[in-house]
CSV table of C-alpha atoms in Angstrom, one decimal:
chain,number,residue,atom,x,y,z
A,1,UNK,CA,138.9,109.9,130.8
A,2,UNK,CA,136.3,111.7,132.8
A,3,UNK,CA,133.4,110.0,131.0
A,4,UNK,CA,131.9,106.7,132.1
A,5,UNK,CA,131.6,104.4,129.1
A,6,UNK,CA,129.4,101.5,128.2
A,7,UNK,CA,129.3,98.9,125.4
A,8,UNK,CA,128.3,95.4,124.4
A,9,UNK,CA,131.5,93.2,124.7
A,10,UNK,CA,130.0,90.1,123.1
A,11,UNK,CA,128.9,89.7,119.5
A,12,UNK,CA,125.3,90.9,118.9
A,13,UNK,CA,122.8,88.3,118.0
A,14,UNK,CA,120.9,85.3,119.4
A,15,UNK,CA,122.8,83.6,122.2
A,16,UNK,CA,122.5,82.3,125.7
A,17,UNK,CA,124.0,85.4,127.3
A,18,UNK,CA,125.4,88.8,126.4
A,19,UNK,CA,127.9,90.9,128.3
A,20,UNK,CA,127.7,94.7,128.7
A,21,UNK,CA,130.7,96.5,130.3
A,22,UNK,CA,130.4,99.8,132.2
A,23,UNK,CA,133.7,101.5,133.2
A,24,UNK,CA,134.6,104.8,134.7
A,25,UNK,CA,134.4,107.1,137.8
A,26,UNK,CA,130.6,107.0,137.8
A,27,UNK,CA,130.3,103.3,137.0
A,28,UNK,CA,129.1,102.2,140.5
A,29,UNK,CA,126.6,105.1,141.1
A,30,UNK,CA,125.1,104.6,137.6
A,31,UNK,CA,124.8,100.9,138.2
A,32,UNK,CA,123.3,101.3,141.7
A,33,UNK,CA,120.6,103.6,140.3
A,34,UNK,CA,119.1,100.8,138.1
A,35,UNK,CA,120.3,97.6,139.7
A,36,UNK,CA,118.0,96.0,142.3
A,37,UNK,CA,119.6,93.4,144.6
A,38,UNK,CA,120.1,92.5,148.2
A,39,UNK,CA,123.3,94.7,148.2
A,40,UNK,CA,124.4,97.8,146.3
A,41,UNK,CA,127.1,97.4,143.7
A,42,UNK,CA,129.2,100.2,145.4
A,43,UNK,CA,129.1,98.2,148.7
A,44,UNK,CA,130.2,94.9,147.2
A,45,UNK,CA,133.7,93.5,147.3
A,46,UNK,CA,135.9,93.7,144.2
A,47,UNK,CA,135.7,90.5,142.1
A,48,UNK,CA,132.4,89.6,143.5
A,49,UNK,CA,129.1,88.8,141.7
A,50,UNK,CA,125.6,90.0,142.5
A,51,UNK,CA,122.4,88.7,141.0
A,52,UNK,CA,119.4,91.0,140.6
A,53,UNK,CA,117.1,93.0,138.2
A,54,UNK,CA,117.7,96.0,136.1
A,55,UNK,CA,114.8,98.3,137.0
A,56,UNK,CA,114.2,101.6,135.2
A,57,UNK,CA,111.2,103.8,135.6
A,58,UNK,CA,109.4,101.1,137.5
A,59,UNK,CA,109.9,98.6,134.7
A,60,UNK,CA,112.0,95.4,135.0
A,61,UNK,CA,114.4,95.4,132.0
A,62,UNK,CA,116.1,92.0,132.7
A,63,UNK,CA,117.3,89.6,135.4
A,64,UNK,CA,121.0,89.4,135.3
A,65,UNK,CA,124.4,89.0,137.1
A,66,UNK,CA,126.7,91.9,137.8
A,67,UNK,CA,130.5,91.3,138.1
A,68,UNK,CA,132.2,94.0,140.1
A,69,UNK,CA,135.8,95.2,139.7
A,70,UNK,CA,137.1,98.0,141.8
A,71,UNK,CA,140.0,100.2,140.6
A,72,UNK,CA,142.8,99.6,139.9
A,73,UNK,CA,142.0,95.8,139.8
A,74,UNK,CA,140.0,95.8,136.6
A,75,UNK,CA,140.7,95.5,132.9
A,76,UNK,CA,140.6,99.2,132.4
A,77,UNK,CA,142.1,100.1,135.8
A,78,UNK,CA,138.9,101.9,136.6
A,79,UNK,CA,135.7,101.0,138.6
A,80,UNK,CA,134.0,98.5,136.3
A,81,UNK,CA,130.8,96.5,136.2
A,82,UNK,CA,130.3,93.7,133.7
A,83,UNK,CA,126.6,92.8,133.3
A,84,UNK,CA,125.8,89.3,132.0
A,85,UNK,CA,122.3,89.6,130.7
A,86,UNK,CA,120.2,87.4,128.5
A,87,UNK,CA,121.3,87.0,124.9
A,88,UNK,CA,119.5,88.3,121.8
A,89,UNK,CA,119.3,91.8,120.6
A,90,UNK,CA,116.7,93.4,122.8
A,91,UNK,CA,117.9,92.8,126.4
A,92,UNK,CA,121.4,94.1,125.9
A,93,UNK,CA,120.2,97.0,123.8
A,94,UNK,CA,117.7,98.0,126.5
A,95,UNK,CA,120.4,97.7,129.2
A,96,UNK,CA,122.8,100.0,127.2
A,97,UNK,CA,120.0,102.5,126.6
A,98,UNK,CA,119.2,102.7,130.3
A,99,UNK,CA,122.9,103.1,131.3
A,100,UNK,CA,123.3,105.8,128.7
A,101,UNK,CA,120.2,107.7,130.0
A,102,UNK,CA,121.7,107.5,133.5
A,103,UNK,CA,125.0,109.2,132.4
A,104,UNK,CA,127.2,106.8,130.5
A,105,UNK,CA,128.2,107.2,126.9
A,106,UNK,CA,128.8,104.6,124.3
A,107,UNK,CA,132.4,103.5,124.1
A,108,UNK,CA,134.5,104.2,121.0
A,109,UNK,CA,136.2,101.2,119.3
A,110,UNK,CA,139.0,99.9,121.5
A,111,UNK,CA,138.3,102.5,124.3
A,112,UNK,CA,138.3,100.0,127.1
A,113,UNK,CA,141.8,98.7,126.1
A,114,UNK,CA,143.0,102.3,125.5
A,115,UNK,CA,142.1,103.2,129.0
A,116,UNK,CA,143.9,100.0,130.2
A,117,UNK,CA,147.0,101.3,128.4
A,118,UNK,CA,146.7,104.9,129.7
A,119,UNK,CA,146.2,103.6,133.2
A,120,UNK,CA,149.3,101.5,133.0
A,121,UNK,CA,147.6,98.1,133.0
A,122,UNK,CA,149.4,97.1,129.8
A,123,UNK,CA,151.9,98.4,127.3
A,124,UNK,CA,151.5,98.9,123.6
A,125,UNK,CA,152.9,95.5,122.6
A,126,UNK,CA,150.3,93.9,124.9
A,127,UNK,CA,147.6,96.1,123.5
A,128,UNK,CA,148.5,94.9,120.0
A,129,UNK,CA,148.5,91.3,121.3
A,130,UNK,CA,144.9,91.8,122.4
A,131,UNK,CA,144.0,92.7,118.8
A,132,UNK,CA,146.0,89.8,117.5
A,133,UNK,CA,144.2,87.3,119.7
A,134,UNK,CA,140.8,88.6,118.7
A,135,UNK,CA,141.7,88.4,115.0
A,136,UNK,CA,143.6,85.1,115.2
A,137,UNK,CA,142.9,82.6,112.4
A,138,UNK,CA,145.4,80.0,113.5
A,139,UNK,CA,146.2,78.2,116.8
A,140,UNK,CA,149.9,79.2,116.7
A,141,UNK,CA,149.0,82.9,116.2
A,142,UNK,CA,146.7,82.8,119.1
A,143,UNK,CA,149.2,81.1,121.4
A,144,UNK,CA,152.1,83.4,120.4
A,145,UNK,CA,149.8,86.5,120.9
A,146,UNK,CA,148.8,85.1,124.4
A,147,UNK,CA,152.5,85.0,125.3
A,148,UNK,CA,152.9,88.6,124.2
A,149,UNK,CA,149.8,89.6,126.2
A,150,UNK,CA,151.4,88.0,129.2
A,151,UNK,CA,154.4,90.4,128.7
A,152,UNK,CA,156.9,88.2,127.0
A,153,UNK,CA,157.8,90.6,124.2
A,154,UNK,CA,157.8,93.6,126.6
A,155,UNK,CA,160.3,91.8,128.9
A,156,UNK,CA,162.7,91.1,126.1
A,157,UNK,CA,162.5,94.6,124.7
A,158,UNK,CA,163.0,96.2,128.1
A,159,UNK,CA,165.9,93.9,128.9
A,160,UNK,CA,167.8,95.1,125.8
A,161,UNK,CA,166.7,98.7,126.3
A,162,UNK,CA,167.9,98.7,129.9
A,163,UNK,CA,171.2,97.2,128.7
A,164,UNK,CA,171.6,100.1,126.2
A,165,UNK,CA,170.7,102.7,128.8
A,166,UNK,CA,173.4,101.3,131.1
A,167,UNK,CA,176.0,101.5,128.2
A,168,UNK,CA,174.9,105.0,127.5
A,169,UNK,CA,175.3,106.0,131.2
A,170,UNK,CA,178.8,104.6,131.3
A,171,UNK,CA,179.8,106.3,128.0
A,172,UNK,CA,178.5,109.7,129.3
A,173,UNK,CA,180.1,109.2,132.7
A,174,UNK,CA,183.4,108.7,131.1
A,175,UNK,CA,182.9,111.9,129.0
A,176,UNK,CA,182.2,113.8,132.2
A,177,UNK,CA,185.6,112.8,133.5
A,178,UNK,CA,187.5,113.1,130.2
A,179,UNK,CA,189.9,115.6,131.6
A,180,UNK,CA,190.9,113.2,134.4
A,181,UNK,CA,191.5,110.4,131.9
A,182,UNK,CA,189.4,107.9,133.9
A,183,UNK,CA,188.0,104.8,132.2
A,184,UNK,CA,184.8,103.3,133.4
A,185,UNK,CA,184.1,100.9,130.5
A,186,UNK,CA,185.4,97.7,129.1
A,187,UNK,CA,185.3,98.6,125.4
A,188,UNK,CA,185.4,95.0,124.2
A,189,UNK,CA,182.5,94.1,126.5
A,190,UNK,CA,180.5,97.2,125.3
A,191,UNK,CA,181.0,96.2,121.7
A,192,UNK,CA,179.8,92.7,122.5
A,193,UNK,CA,176.7,94.0,124.2
A,194,UNK,CA,175.9,96.3,121.3
A,195,UNK,CA,176.4,93.4,118.9
A,196,UNK,CA,174.0,91.2,120.9
A,197,UNK,CA,171.4,94.0,121.0
A,198,UNK,CA,171.7,94.5,117.2
A,199,UNK,CA,171.3,90.8,116.6
A,200,UNK,CA,168.2,90.7,118.8
A,201,UNK,CA,166.6,93.6,116.9
A,202,UNK,CA,167.5,92.0,113.5
A,203,UNK,CA,166.2,88.6,114.3
A,204,UNK,CA,162.9,90.0,115.6
A,205,UNK,CA,162.4,92.3,112.6
A,206,UNK,CA,163.2,89.5,110.2
A,207,UNK,CA,160.5,87.3,111.7
A,208,UNK,CA,157.9,89.7,110.3
A,209,UNK,CA,157.0,87.7,107.2
A,210,UNK,CA,156.6,84.5,109.2
A,211,UNK,CA,154.4,86.4,111.6
A,212,UNK,CA,152.3,87.8,108.8
A,213,UNK,CA,151.6,84.3,107.5
A,214,UNK,CA,150.6,83.0,110.9
A,215,UNK,CA,148.5,86.2,111.4
A,216,UNK,CA,146.8,86.4,107.9
A,217,UNK,CA,147.5,83.1,106.2
A,218,UNK,CA,149.7,81.7,103.5
A,219,UNK,CA,148.4,83.1,100.2
A,220,UNK,CA,148.2,80.7,97.3
A,221,UNK,CA,147.0,82.1,93.9
A,222,UNK,CA,145.6,79.8,91.3
A,223,UNK,CA,146.3,81.2,87.8
A,224,UNK,CA,146.7,80.1,84.2
A,225,UNK,CA,145.1,80.4,80.8
A,226,UNK,CA,141.3,80.2,80.5
A,227,UNK,CA,139.7,76.8,80.8
A,228,UNK,CA,142.9,75.2,82.3
A,229,UNK,CA,140.9,74.0,85.3
A,230,UNK,CA,141.6,76.7,87.8
A,231,UNK,CA,138.1,76.9,89.3
A,232,UNK,CA,137.7,73.1,89.3
A,233,UNK,CA,141.0,72.8,91.3
A,234,UNK,CA,139.8,75.6,93.6
A,235,UNK,CA,136.6,73.7,94.4
A,236,UNK,CA,138.4,70.4,94.7
A,237,UNK,CA,140.9,71.7,97.2
A,238,UNK,CA,138.2,73.3,99.3
A,239,UNK,CA,135.9,70.2,98.9
A,240,UNK,CA,133.0,72.4,98.1
A,241,UNK,CA,131.7,74.4,95.2
A,242,UNK,CA,132.8,78.0,95.5
A,243,UNK,CA,133.7,78.9,91.9
A,244,UNK,CA,131.5,78.6,88.8
A,245,UNK,CA,132.9,76.0,86.5
A,246,UNK,CA,132.2,76.5,82.8
A,247,UNK,CA,133.7,75.7,79.3
A,248,UNK,CA,133.2,79.3,78.3
A,249,UNK,CA,136.5,81.2,78.5
A,250,UNK,CA,136.5,84.3,80.8
A,251,UNK,CA,133.8,83.0,83.2
A,252,UNK,CA,135.9,84.0,86.2
A,253,UNK,CA,136.2,87.7,86.1
A,254,UNK,CA,136.7,88.6,89.7
A,255,UNK,CA,138.8,86.7,92.2
A,256,UNK,CA,137.3,84.4,94.8
A,257,UNK,CA,139.0,83.7,98.1
A,258,UNK,CA,138.5,81.0,100.7
A,259,UNK,CA,140.5,79.4,103.5
A,260,UNK,CA,141.9,75.9,103.7
A,261,UNK,CA,143.7,74.6,106.8
A,262,UNK,CA,146.8,72.4,106.2
A,263,UNK,CA,148.1,71.4,109.6
A,264,UNK,CA,147.9,74.6,111.7
A,265,UNK,CA,148.7,77.0,108.9
A,266,UNK,CA,145.7,78.8,107.3
A,267,UNK,CA,146.0,78.6,103.5
A,268,UNK,CA,144.3,81.5,101.7
A,269,UNK,CA,143.3,80.1,98.3
A,270,UNK,CA,142.5,82.6,95.5
A,271,UNK,CA,140.9,81.7,92.2
A,272,UNK,CA,141.8,84.3,89.6
A,273,UNK,CA,140.6,85.3,86.2
A,274,UNK,CA,142.2,83.4,83.2
A,275,UNK,CA,145.3,85.2,81.8
A,276,UNK,CA,144.8,86.1,78.1
A,277,UNK,CA,144.4,89.0,75.8
A,278,UNK,CA,140.8,90.4,75.9
A,279,UNK,CA,138.8,93.2,74.5
A,280,UNK,CA,136.1,92.9,77.2
A,281,UNK,CA,136.6,95.8,79.6
A,282,UNK,CA,135.3,93.8,82.6
A,283,UNK,CA,137.5,90.8,81.9
A,284,UNK,CA,140.5,93.1,81.4
A,285,UNK,CA,139.9,94.5,84.9
A,286,UNK,CA,139.8,90.9,86.2
A,287,UNK,CA,143.1,90.1,84.5
A,288,UNK,CA,144.7,93.2,86.0
A,289,UNK,CA,143.5,92.2,89.4
A,290,UNK,CA,144.8,88.6,88.9
A,291,UNK,CA,148.3,90.0,88.1
A,292,UNK,CA,148.2,92.1,91.3
A,293,UNK,CA,147.3,89.0,93.3
A,294,UNK,CA,150.1,87.1,91.7
A,295,UNK,CA,152.5,89.8,92.8
A,296,UNK,CA,151.2,89.7,96.4
A,297,UNK,CA,150.9,85.9,96.7
A,298,UNK,CA,153.3,83.7,98.7
A,299,UNK,CA,152.8,80.9,96.2
A,300,UNK,CA,151.5,80.9,92.6
A,301,UNK,CA,150.0,77.7,91.1
A,302,UNK,CA,150.2,78.0,87.3
A,303,UNK,CA,147.7,75.6,85.9
A,304,UNK,CA,148.4,74.0,82.5
A,305,UNK,CA,145.9,72.0,80.4
A,306,UNK,CA,148.2,69.0,79.6
A,307,UNK,CA,145.7,67.6,77.2
A,308,UNK,CA,146.5,70.5,74.9
A,309,UNK,CA,150.2,70.3,75.3
A,310,UNK,CA,152.7,69.7,78.2
A,311,UNK,CA,154.4,73.0,77.3
A,312,UNK,CA,151.3,75.0,76.6
A,313,UNK,CA,151.8,77.2,79.7
A,314,UNK,CA,155.6,77.0,79.8
A,315,UNK,CA,156.0,80.6,78.6
A,316,UNK,CA,153.4,81.8,81.2
A,317,UNK,CA,155.1,79.9,84.0
A,318,UNK,CA,158.5,81.5,83.1
A,319,UNK,CA,156.9,85.0,82.9
A,320,UNK,CA,155.3,84.7,86.3
A,321,UNK,CA,158.5,83.5,87.9
A,322,UNK,CA,160.5,86.3,86.3
A,323,UNK,CA,157.9,89.0,86.9
A,324,UNK,CA,157.2,88.1,90.5
A,325,UNK,CA,160.5,86.7,91.9
A,326,UNK,CA,159.5,87.2,95.6
A,327,UNK,CA,156.7,84.6,95.2
A,328,UNK,CA,157.3,80.8,94.8
A,329,UNK,CA,155.7,79.1,91.8
A,330,UNK,CA,154.6,75.5,91.0
A,331,UNK,CA,153.6,74.4,87.5
A,332,UNK,CA,150.5,72.2,87.8
A,333,UNK,CA,149.9,69.9,84.9
A,334,UNK,CA,146.1,69.4,85.0
A,335,UNK,CA,143.7,67.0,83.2
A,336,UNK,CA,146.0,64.0,83.3
A,337,UNK,CA,142.8,61.8,83.2
A,338,UNK,CA,142.5,62.7,79.5
A,339,UNK,CA,145.9,61.1,78.7
A,340,UNK,CA,147.5,57.6,78.9
A,341,UNK,CA,149.6,58.7,81.9
A,342,UNK,CA,151.0,55.3,82.8
A,343,UNK,CA,154.2,55.7,80.8
A,344,UNK,CA,154.5,59.5,81.3
A,345,UNK,CA,157.9,60.7,82.4
A,346,UNK,CA,157.2,63.1,85.4
A,347,UNK,CA,159.4,66.1,85.9
A,348,UNK,CA,160.6,67.4,89.2
A,349,UNK,CA,159.1,70.5,90.7
A,350,UNK,CA,155.9,69.9,88.6
A,351,UNK,CA,152.6,68.6,90.0
A,352,UNK,CA,150.5,66.3,87.9
A,353,UNK,CA,146.8,66.2,88.7
A,354,UNK,CA,143.3,65.8,87.5
A,355,UNK,CA,141.3,68.4,89.4
A,356,UNK,CA,138.1,66.9,88.1
A,357,UNK,CA,138.9,63.3,89.2
A,358,UNK,CA,140.9,64.3,92.3
A,359,UNK,CA,144.0,62.5,91.0
A,360,UNK,CA,147.3,63.8,92.4
A,361,UNK,CA,145.6,66.4,94.5
A,362,UNK,CA,146.9,64.9,97.8
A,363,UNK,CA,150.5,65.3,96.4
A,364,UNK,CA,149.8,68.9,95.4
A,365,UNK,CA,148.5,69.6,98.9
A,366,UNK,CA,151.8,68.2,100.3
A,367,UNK,CA,153.7,70.5,98.0
A,368,UNK,CA,151.7,73.5,99.2
A,369,UNK,CA,152.2,72.5,102.9
A,370,UNK,CA,156.0,72.2,102.3
A,371,UNK,CA,156.1,75.7,100.8
A,372,UNK,CA,153.9,77.1,103.6
A,373,UNK,CA,156.0,75.4,106.4
A,374,UNK,CA,159.3,76.6,104.9
A,375,UNK,CA,158.0,80.2,105.0
A,376,UNK,CA,157.1,80.0,108.7
A,377,UNK,CA,159.8,80.0,111.3
A,378,UNK,CA,159.3,77.0,113.7
A,379,UNK,CA,160.8,79.1,116.5
A,380,UNK,CA,158.5,82.1,116.1
A,381,UNK,CA,158.6,83.5,119.7
A,382,UNK,CA,156.7,86.6,118.9
A,383,UNK,CA,154.1,87.9,116.4
A,384,UNK,CA,155.7,91.1,115.0
A,385,UNK,CA,153.5,93.6,113.2
A,386,UNK,CA,154.5,96.3,110.7
A,387,UNK,CA,154.8,99.1,113.4
A,388,UNK,CA,157.1,96.9,115.5
A,389,UNK,CA,159.2,95.8,112.6
A,390,UNK,CA,159.8,99.4,111.5
A,391,UNK,CA,160.9,100.4,115.0
A,392,UNK,CA,163.2,97.4,115.3
A,393,UNK,CA,164.8,98.2,112.0
A,394,UNK,CA,165.4,101.8,113.1
A,395,UNK,CA,167.0,100.6,116.3
A,396,UNK,CA,169.1,98.0,114.4
A,397,UNK,CA,170.3,100.7,112.0
A,398,UNK,CA,171.6,102.9,114.8
A,399,UNK,CA,173.2,100.0,116.6
A,400,UNK,CA,175.1,99.0,113.4
A,401,UNK,CA,176.4,102.6,113.2
A,402,UNK,CA,177.4,102.5,116.9
A,403,UNK,CA,179.3,99.2,116.3
A,404,UNK,CA,181.1,100.8,113.3
A,405,UNK,CA,182.2,103.7,115.5
A,406,UNK,CA,183.2,101.5,118.4
A,407,UNK,CA,185.3,99.2,116.1
A,408,UNK,CA,187.2,102.2,114.6
A,409,UNK,CA,188.4,104.8,117.0
A,410,UNK,CA,185.7,104.4,119.7
A,411,UNK,CA,184.8,108.1,120.2
A,412,UNK,CA,182.4,108.1,123.1
A,413,UNK,CA,180.5,111.1,121.7
A,414,UNK,CA,179.8,109.4,118.4
A,415,UNK,CA,178.9,106.0,119.9
A,416,UNK,CA,176.6,107.7,122.4
A,417,UNK,CA,174.6,109.5,119.7
A,418,UNK,CA,173.7,106.2,118.0
A,419,UNK,CA,173.0,104.3,121.2
A,420,UNK,CA,170.6,107.1,122.3
A,421,UNK,CA,169.0,107.0,118.8
A,422,UNK,CA,168.5,103.2,119.2
A,423,UNK,CA,167.0,103.5,122.7
A,424,UNK,CA,164.2,105.8,121.4
A,425,UNK,CA,162.4,103.3,119.0
A,426,UNK,CA,162.7,100.6,121.6
A,427,UNK,CA,160.8,102.9,124.0
A,428,UNK,CA,158.2,103.5,121.3
A,429,UNK,CA,157.7,99.8,120.9
A,430,UNK,CA,156.3,99.4,124.4
A,431,UNK,CA,154.7,102.8,124.5
A,432,UNK,CA,157.1,104.7,126.8
A,433,UNK,CA,157.1,107.3,124.1
A,434,UNK,CA,153.8,107.6,122.1
A,435,UNK,CA,151.8,110.0,120.0
A,436,UNK,CA,148.1,110.3,119.6
A,437,UNK,CA,148.4,109.4,115.9
A,438,UNK,CA,150.1,106.1,116.8
A,439,UNK,CA,147.4,105.3,119.4
A,440,UNK,CA,144.6,106.2,117.0
A,441,UNK,CA,146.1,103.9,114.4
A,442,UNK,CA,146.4,101.0,116.8
A,443,UNK,CA,142.9,101.3,118.3
A,444,UNK,CA,141.3,101.8,114.9
A,445,UNK,CA,141.7,98.0,114.5
A,446,UNK,CA,139.6,97.3,117.6
A,447,UNK,CA,135.9,96.7,117.8
A,448,UNK,CA,133.5,98.6,120.0
A,449,UNK,CA,133.4,96.7,123.4
A,450,UNK,CA,137.1,96.0,123.5
């Protein structure tokens, strides 16, 4: 981390202001060599603001404000200057060009946050929370991520990790005095503590799917035979025209995705190609893609043209439920406006609508909301990602083995092996143990400037 780095930290484009961050050992000397004000940046107090001009080679580049943060009291833990210059493309680009010519280099994606981690300003769960806040598409996801950034998840993990370290210390102490037949542990209490730790890891790991829905959205695939009204329903639910509607079968060949918000849960609607036998190679690819989407979706809406026959799509509905059991499915009877529906006997777990006329759509939205809400835990305390889930499952596996050993003959050596094996992944969660590969994978999800 010898280099001093610079990057635009606000989105590029036309705006009132833009922010450029400069961080590293030479941040203040570099800034002083181009910033003209009544005081040098290096002489200013930390967390103070100076207003002045960027002057380079006798040319004024911009009039701006400089926010000064002295190490270790900055985002990166290094000397940092955050310039708030005028918005637009040119002013910020010119400022970055000047700072690079004076010795800074352009930051890599996520490098400011990486330096924050390496300088002990945050742990890995907090780093991942930063990425989650930036990419949040729902209010709950943003709020939960903010709690994690404040250290909520780290505190919980460290609490149970310390508990396991204490247990391990007592087990090993007793082993050291095995010849003297001294007992330092209450075996019933140890078993209780291991059980509590295992339950914590299990509960946290099992919240992964719920977290994924809050993070990425609840995926709803709209599928069915051609001309059943899939694209019309897609447009009706979104209240805008996104899909082409045509009487010609096979019009939708690729999938179209858009987001609908029901309450605070983002619903990812996907309009797919009509499912049928085809000799058109492009349509065949669209059908294959549709089947892949059905497999991945949280909820599949199977659209049936009831004006043809109420049971026209019954076989397809059964096939989808059988082939993709991990996804929920709703049979949607469409085009009820073409029938005398007043005396029609409705069936449970079936939605009756006219996508074209908007009839029954409100009830269908309620069904979608019910399915989405039932898939999201109302007590989601943390937003677990795949890396964290895998580590929690590893810890849980070893804690289960430790409990088995403790319940049988309680051999300290055997119990200790699994307790130690459970402690390791808990350390990896917060970044006590980390590899360059893990860091690179985490920071690959960041943008330049963060």
